Each structure stands twice: as structure tokens, then as C-alpha cells.
Amino acid sequence: NISLSPLAMCFHYGQTVFEGLKAFRTRDGQINIFRLESHWKRMNRSLERMAMPPLPASCFINGIRDLIDKESQWVIDDPEYSLYIRPFAIATENKLGVDASHDYLFMVILSPLKAYYNKPLRVKVETNYIRSAKGGAGAAKNGGNYGASLLPQQKAKQEGFDQIIWLDAKEKKYIEESGTMNIMFIINGKTLLTPALSDSILDGITRDSILKLAPEMDLKVEERTIPITEILEKIQSGDQVEAFGVGTAAVISPIKEISYKGNLYGTYIQDDAGMYRIKNKLSEIRRGTVPDRFGWSDL
Ligand SMILES: *Cc1c(COP(=O)(O)O)cnc(C)c1O
């Protein structure tokens, strides 16, 4: 536990930033902290957006390496397990009045995780609430983004959906993300389609990894604006459309049904779907059972 004054600015003005990454036990017994440097860089981009000072590599990178070295027994030697790492920073100056804090606290939580089967999701395209807008802070892993998403998420649950697909704030036409994951589609087993990054979409490291692996898996990548109606029309015209969320926690979350303005659309989720091949490929790299050509492993 930590002790803070009720005046600590994180309680009032929302200067909080977090990261989420994982460490894996490789086949030969080493520990691999997956894409540690990328997470450090993204943490600093989030901090910058929230007017918080950057963390030096000696603090974030070496700090996490040292911590995991000390707690290495928690990186369980079983391919079912990983160690989830949650670094975060909060404003701690004691002051009333909206301003950037002068004091901050950086902490890291570790928690072993067992891989869970992610059952295919029913998702609702949200046409009322938005997650983030151009010029906003949606590209930062800042606490406020998640607080604002809880009510729409609760309402979707009450309507029988597992998750939300967010549309752009201005026109409510273009796909942005799914819940707290990036979203991808595979069309007819050939084309991997995902919204292009912008300041309203979080730059996911799982997203980036998959885009880099796609060419060697014979998938053609398209990063662009994607109207929701384009995807629904493809489903209706009989194209094989896979839809899935991508993120560190679950790697990929298959979507089985999309609801848009009261109509339901079924996607392709058979066992031979390309998204499962992608998931296996990523897990092989992280476990060190295939060569890591991208320098993603921090051993
Ligand atoms: C963290 C996060 C993601 C996924 O990022 P990863 O680096 O792949 O875990 C996607 N969208 C949002 C809103 C997120 O917070």
C-alpha cells in the first residue's frame, strides 16, 4: 500500500498513465520481456501528452529488468503462463488548482497470468458514445480514457454484448478500436485490414507486431480508414470476414457477431481462420521456439 494526501493531484486532475506488457519463460528457460523498449517509448509518449515528465531508460527499462530478475520465480516455466507487468505513473504533488504536478510516483505491479480461452465475442457498434476524438488524448494510455468508457461498456453488457466497437467521433462512420484493443479484419483469408493510426487510436504493440508478421504469413496489409458499412456489406455479400481485437492481455479476441443499429452480422470464426495462425506465430516468437527476426525479445 502507499500513503498519499487527499490533495495528491492524481485524485483530481487525471494525470495518470499506465503500460501493460508481459514476460515469458522461453523454451530454453530464459526470461523474455516482450518488446520492453517499445513499451518504454510508448509510456513516454503517453506521459508527454499528459504533461508528465518522461522516464529515463535507466528507470523504466533497467528498473523492470531488475525487478523481474528479483521476482523471476513468478515467470512460471509453463507455456500456459506469462507474467503481466503493469508500470504506471501518477501525479502526487499536494495542491488544489488545475495545473501539471511537480511530483510523480512511478510504480510497477507484477502478476502471473494463466492463458485463458477467449470465447468469441458479441460486439455492438457504439453509435452514441465515443472513446476519443481528433486532438484528444485517445492515443495515450491515460486513466481518463478508460473511466469514460465504463458507462457505455456497462450499457452494452446490459443489452447482451461483450464489447463495443468504437467509431470516429466526428462522423460516427469509421471504425477505430474494439473495447480496449485495436481491431483487425481478415478478408477472404488474404487481406489484413486495420484502421490507420491517428491521435484517437492507441498505437498497440500487438497491432504493430502482427502488421510486421503479416507479409511472411501471406497476408496483404491495408492500414486505412474503414467505414463500418464496408465491413458489414462484405459480410452480407458472402465474403469470409474475420474480425478480432488485438492487445497484450488476450493477444487476439475473436469476434463472432457484430451488431449495428439493431442488425446482427456473423463473422468467420472457424478453426482454420487466419487470426489463430497469427496468434500461434506470435506465441512461438515470444517463447523462443522460432527465431526472432525483429529484435523483439529482451532476454
Ligand atoms: C493498451 C491498449 C491497446 C493495445 O495495446 P497493446 O500494446 O497491444 O497491448 C489498444 N487499445 C487501447 C485503448 C489500449 O489501451
Coordinates of C-alpha atoms and ligand atoms in Angstrom, one line a residue:
N1 CA 0.0 0.0 0.0
I2 CA 1.0 3.6 -0.4
S3 CA 0.1 6.6 1.6
L4 CA -1.0 9.8 -0.2
S5 CA -2.5 13.1 0.8
P6 CA -6.1 13.6 -0.3
L7 CA -4.6 16.7 -2.1
A8 CA -2.4 14.5 -4.3
M9 CA -3.2 15.8 -7.8
C10 CA -3.8 12.4 -9.4
F11 CA -7.1 12.2 -7.5
H12 CA -8.4 15.4 -9.0
Y13 CA -6.9 16.2 -12.4
G14 CA -6.3 12.8 -14.0
Q15 CA -2.6 12.8 -14.6
T16 CA -2.2 9.0 -14.6
V17 CA -0.5 6.9 -17.2
F18 CA 0.0 3.2 -17.4
E19 CA 1.6 0.5 -19.6
G20 CA 0.9 -3.3 -19.9
L21 CA 3.4 -5.8 -21.1
K22 CA 4.4 -9.4 -20.5
A23 CA 7.4 -11.6 -19.7
F24 CA 7.6 -15.2 -20.8
R25 CA 9.7 -18.2 -19.9
T26 CA 11.3 -19.3 -23.2
R27 CA 11.7 -23.0 -24.1
D28 CA 15.3 -22.9 -23.0
G29 CA 14.5 -21.5 -19.6
Q30 CA 15.4 -17.8 -20.1
I31 CA 13.0 -14.9 -19.4
N32 CA 11.9 -12.8 -22.4
I33 CA 10.3 -9.4 -21.7
F34 CA 8.5 -8.9 -24.9
R35 CA 9.2 -5.5 -26.7
L36 CA 10.3 -3.8 -23.5
E37 CA 11.8 -0.9 -25.4
S38 CA 8.7 -0.3 -27.4
H39 CA 6.6 -0.1 -24.2
W40 CA 9.1 2.3 -22.7
K41 CA 8.8 4.6 -25.7
R42 CA 5.0 4.5 -25.7
M43 CA 5.0 5.2 -22.0
N44 CA 6.9 8.3 -22.7
R45 CA 4.6 9.4 -25.5
S46 CA 1.6 9.0 -23.1
L47 CA 3.5 10.9 -20.4
E48 CA 4.2 13.7 -22.8
R49 CA 0.6 14.0 -23.8
M50 CA -0.4 14.3 -20.1
A51 CA 2.2 17.0 -19.4
M52 CA 4.2 14.5 -17.2
P53 CA 8.0 14.1 -17.4
P54 CA 9.5 11.3 -19.4
L55 CA 11.0 8.2 -17.7
P56 CA 14.7 7.6 -18.4
A57 CA 15.6 4.2 -19.8
S58 CA 17.6 3.6 -16.6
C59 CA 14.4 3.8 -14.7
F60 CA 11.8 2.1 -16.9
I61 CA 13.9 -0.5 -18.8
N62 CA 16.6 -1.3 -16.2
G63 CA 14.1 -1.0 -13.4
I64 CA 11.8 -3.6 -14.9
R65 CA 14.7 -5.9 -15.8
D66 CA 16.0 -5.7 -12.2
L67 CA 12.5 -6.2 -10.7
I68 CA 11.9 -9.3 -12.8
D69 CA 15.3 -10.6 -12.0
K70 CA 14.4 -10.4 -8.3
E71 CA 11.0 -12.0 -8.9
S72 CA 12.0 -14.5 -11.5
Q73 CA 10.2 -17.4 -9.8
W74 CA 7.0 -15.7 -10.9
V75 CA 7.8 -16.2 -14.5
I76 CA 6.4 -19.7 -14.4
D77 CA 8.0 -22.3 -16.6
D78 CA 4.9 -23.5 -18.3
P79 CA 3.7 -22.3 -21.8
E80 CA 0.3 -21.7 -20.3
Y81 CA 1.7 -18.9 -18.1
S82 CA 3.1 -15.4 -18.5
L83 CA 4.0 -12.6 -16.1
Y84 CA 1.9 -9.5 -16.6
I85 CA 3.8 -6.3 -16.0
R86 CA 1.8 -3.1 -15.2
P87 CA 4.1 0.0 -14.9
F88 CA 2.3 3.2 -14.1
A89 CA 2.9 6.8 -13.0
I90 CA 0.7 9.2 -11.0
A91 CA 0.8 12.9 -10.0
T92 CA 1.5 13.2 -6.3
E93 CA 2.0 16.9 -5.6
N94 CA -0.4 18.2 -2.9
K95 CA -2.1 21.2 -4.4
L96 CA -5.5 22.4 -5.3
G97 CA -5.8 24.2 -8.6
V98 CA -5.7 22.7 -12.0
D99 CA -2.0 22.5 -13.1
A100 CA 0.6 20.0 -14.0
S101 CA 2.0 18.4 -10.9
H102 CA 5.7 18.8 -9.9
D103 CA 5.9 15.5 -8.1
Y104 CA 5.2 12.0 -9.5
L105 CA 5.4 8.4 -8.4
F106 CA 6.3 5.6 -10.8
M107 CA 5.4 2.0 -9.7
V108 CA 5.4 -1.4 -11.3
I109 CA 2.9 -4.3 -10.4
L110 CA 3.6 -7.9 -11.4
S111 CA 1.1 -10.6 -11.7
P112 CA 1.3 -14.1 -13.1
L113 CA -1.4 -14.9 -15.6
K114 CA -2.7 -18.2 -16.9
A115 CA -3.6 -18.1 -20.6
Y116 CA -7.4 -18.3 -20.9
Y117 CA -9.5 -19.4 -23.7
N118 CA -11.1 -16.3 -25.1
K119 CA -14.5 -17.2 -26.2
P120 CA -15.7 -15.4 -29.4
L121 CA -17.4 -12.1 -28.6
R122 CA -20.6 -10.5 -29.5
V123 CA -19.9 -6.8 -30.1
K124 CA -22.0 -3.8 -30.5
V125 CA -21.0 -0.9 -32.8
E126 CA -21.5 2.1 -30.5
T127 CA -23.3 4.9 -32.3
N128 CA -23.9 7.2 -29.3
Y129 CA -20.8 7.4 -27.1
I130 CA -17.3 7.9 -28.4
R131 CA -13.9 6.8 -27.0
S132 CA -11.8 9.6 -28.2
A133 CA -11.7 12.4 -30.8
K134 CA -9.1 14.1 -33.0
G135 CA -7.0 16.4 -30.9
G136 CA -7.9 14.5 -27.7
A137 CA -5.8 12.1 -25.6
G138 CA -7.1 8.8 -27.0
A139 CA -3.6 7.8 -28.2
A140 CA -2.3 7.9 -24.6
K141 CA -2.7 5.2 -22.0
N142 CA -4.2 7.7 -19.6
G143 CA -6.7 6.7 -16.9
G144 CA -9.4 9.1 -18.0
N145 CA -9.9 7.4 -21.4
Y146 CA -10.8 4.2 -19.5
G147 CA -13.0 5.9 -16.9
A148 CA -15.1 7.4 -19.7
S149 CA -15.5 4.1 -21.5
L150 CA -17.1 2.3 -18.5
L151 CA -20.7 3.5 -18.8
P152 CA -21.0 2.7 -22.5
Q153 CA -19.4 -0.7 -21.8
Q154 CA -21.9 -1.3 -18.9
K155 CA -24.8 -0.4 -21.1
A156 CA -23.6 -2.7 -23.9
K157 CA -23.4 -5.6 -21.3
Q158 CA -26.9 -5.0 -20.2
E159 CA -28.0 -5.3 -23.9
G160 CA -26.3 -8.6 -24.1
F161 CA -23.0 -7.7 -25.7
D162 CA -19.5 -8.5 -24.5
Q163 CA -17.7 -5.5 -26.0
I164 CA -18.0 -2.3 -28.0
I165 CA -16.7 -1.3 -31.4
W166 CA -15.9 2.4 -31.3
L167 CA -16.4 4.7 -34.3
D168 CA -14.8 8.0 -35.1
A169 CA -16.1 11.0 -33.0
K170 CA -17.0 13.3 -35.9
E171 CA -18.9 11.3 -38.4
K172 CA -19.6 8.1 -36.5
K173 CA -18.8 6.2 -39.7
Y174 CA -15.2 4.9 -39.4
I175 CA -14.0 2.0 -37.2
E176 CA -11.5 2.9 -34.5
E177 CA -11.0 0.2 -31.9
S178 CA -12.8 -2.5 -30.0
G179 CA -13.1 -2.0 -26.3
T180 CA -9.5 -1.5 -25.1
M181 CA -8.0 -3.4 -28.0
N182 CA -7.1 -2.5 -31.6
I183 CA -9.3 -4.1 -34.2
M184 CA -8.4 -6.1 -37.3
F185 CA -10.2 -7.9 -40.1
I186 CA -9.0 -10.6 -42.4
I187 CA -10.9 -10.7 -45.7
N188 CA -11.2 -14.0 -47.6
G189 CA -8.1 -15.3 -45.8
K190 CA -5.9 -12.9 -47.9
T191 CA -6.1 -9.2 -46.8
L192 CA -5.4 -8.0 -43.3
L193 CA -7.3 -4.8 -42.8
T194 CA -6.9 -2.4 -39.8
P195 CA -7.7 1.3 -39.1
A196 CA -4.7 3.5 -39.8
L197 CA -3.2 5.1 -36.6
S198 CA -4.3 8.6 -35.6
D199 CA -4.3 10.6 -32.4
S200 CA -7.6 9.0 -31.5
I201 CA -6.3 5.4 -31.8
L202 CA -3.9 3.8 -29.4
D203 CA -0.7 2.6 -31.1
G204 CA -0.9 -1.0 -29.9
I205 CA 2.3 -3.0 -29.8
T206 CA 0.4 -6.3 -30.6
R207 CA -1.1 -4.5 -33.6
D208 CA 2.4 -3.4 -34.7
S209 CA 3.8 -6.9 -34.2
I210 CA 1.0 -8.5 -36.2
L211 CA 1.4 -6.0 -39.1
K212 CA 5.1 -6.9 -39.3
L213 CA 4.4 -10.6 -39.3
A214 CA 1.6 -10.5 -41.8
P215 CA 3.7 -10.4 -45.0
E216 CA 5.5 -13.6 -44.1
M217 CA 2.1 -15.2 -43.4
D218 CA 1.0 -14.4 -47.0
L219 CA -1.4 -11.6 -45.8
K220 CA -1.6 -8.4 -47.7
V221 CA -1.8 -5.5 -45.2
E222 CA -4.1 -2.5 -45.6
E223 CA -3.9 0.3 -43.0
R224 CA -6.6 2.9 -43.8
T225 CA -9.9 4.4 -42.8
I226 CA -12.5 1.7 -42.7
P227 CA -16.2 2.6 -42.9
I228 CA -18.2 0.2 -40.7
T229 CA -20.6 -0.2 -43.6
E230 CA -17.8 -1.6 -45.8
I231 CA -17.3 -4.5 -43.4
L232 CA -21.0 -5.2 -43.0
E233 CA -21.6 -5.1 -46.7
K234 CA -18.7 -7.6 -47.2
I235 CA -20.3 -10.0 -44.7
Q236 CA -23.7 -9.6 -46.4
S237 CA -22.3 -10.3 -49.9
G238 CA -20.8 -13.5 -48.7
D239 CA -17.1 -12.6 -48.2
Q240 CA -15.3 -14.5 -45.5
V241 CA -14.7 -11.8 -42.9
E242 CA -12.7 -12.5 -39.7
A243 CA -12.9 -9.8 -37.0
F244 CA -10.8 -9.7 -33.9
G245 CA -9.4 -7.4 -31.2
V246 CA -5.7 -7.4 -30.6
G247 CA -3.8 -6.5 -27.4
T248 CA -1.2 -7.7 -24.9
A249 CA -3.7 -9.2 -22.4
A250 CA -5.5 -11.6 -24.7
V251 CA -3.3 -11.4 -27.9
I252 CA -6.3 -11.9 -30.1
S253 CA -10.0 -11.9 -29.1
P254 CA -12.2 -13.3 -31.9
I255 CA -15.4 -11.5 -32.7
K256 CA -18.3 -13.8 -33.7
E257 CA -21.1 -11.3 -34.1
I258 CA -21.3 -7.5 -34.9
S259 CA -24.5 -5.6 -34.0
Y260 CA -25.1 -2.3 -35.9
K261 CA -28.2 -0.3 -35.5
G262 CA -30.2 -3.3 -34.3
N263 CA -29.0 -5.7 -37.1
L264 CA -26.7 -8.7 -36.4
Y265 CA -23.8 -9.7 -38.7
G266 CA -22.0 -13.1 -38.3
T267 CA -18.2 -13.3 -39.0
Y268 CA -16.0 -16.2 -39.9
I269 CA -14.5 -17.9 -36.8
Q270 CA -13.8 -21.5 -37.9
D271 CA -10.7 -23.2 -36.6
D272 CA -8.8 -22.6 -39.8
A273 CA -9.2 -18.8 -39.5
G274 CA -6.0 -16.7 -40.2
M275 CA -6.3 -15.0 -36.8
Y276 CA -5.4 -18.2 -35.0
R277 CA -2.3 -18.7 -37.2
I278 CA -1.2 -15.2 -36.2
K279 CA -1.8 -15.9 -32.5
N280 CA 0.4 -19.1 -32.7
K281 CA 3.1 -17.3 -34.6
L282 CA 3.4 -14.6 -32.0
S283 CA 3.4 -17.0 -29.2
E284 CA 6.2 -19.0 -30.9
I285 CA 8.4 -15.9 -31.1
R286 CA 7.7 -15.0 -27.5
R287 CA 8.6 -18.5 -26.3
G288 CA 11.7 -18.5 -28.4
T289 CA 10.7 -21.6 -30.4
V290 CA 11.1 -19.8 -33.7
P291 CA 13.8 -17.1 -34.5
D292 CA 13.0 -13.5 -33.6
R293 CA 14.0 -11.6 -36.7
F294 CA 12.7 -8.3 -35.4
G295 CA 14.7 -7.9 -32.1
W296 CA 11.5 -8.0 -30.1
S297 CA 12.9 -10.3 -27.3
D298 CA 14.5 -8.8 -24.3
L299 CA 16.3 -11.8 -22.7
Ligands
LIG1 C1 -3.3 -0.9 -24.5 C2 -4.3 -0.7 -25.5 C3 -4.3 -1.3 -26.7 C4 -3.4 -2.5 -27.1 O1 -2.1 -2.2 -27.0 P1 -1.0 -3.4 -26.8 O2 0.3 -2.6 -26.8 O3 -1.1 -4.2 -28.0 O4 -1.4 -4.1 -25.6 C5 -5.3 -1.0 -27.7 N1 -6.2 0.0 -27.4 C6 -6.2 0.6 -26.2 C7 -7.3 1.7 -26.0 C8 -5.3 0.3 -25.2 O5 -5.4 0.9 -24.0

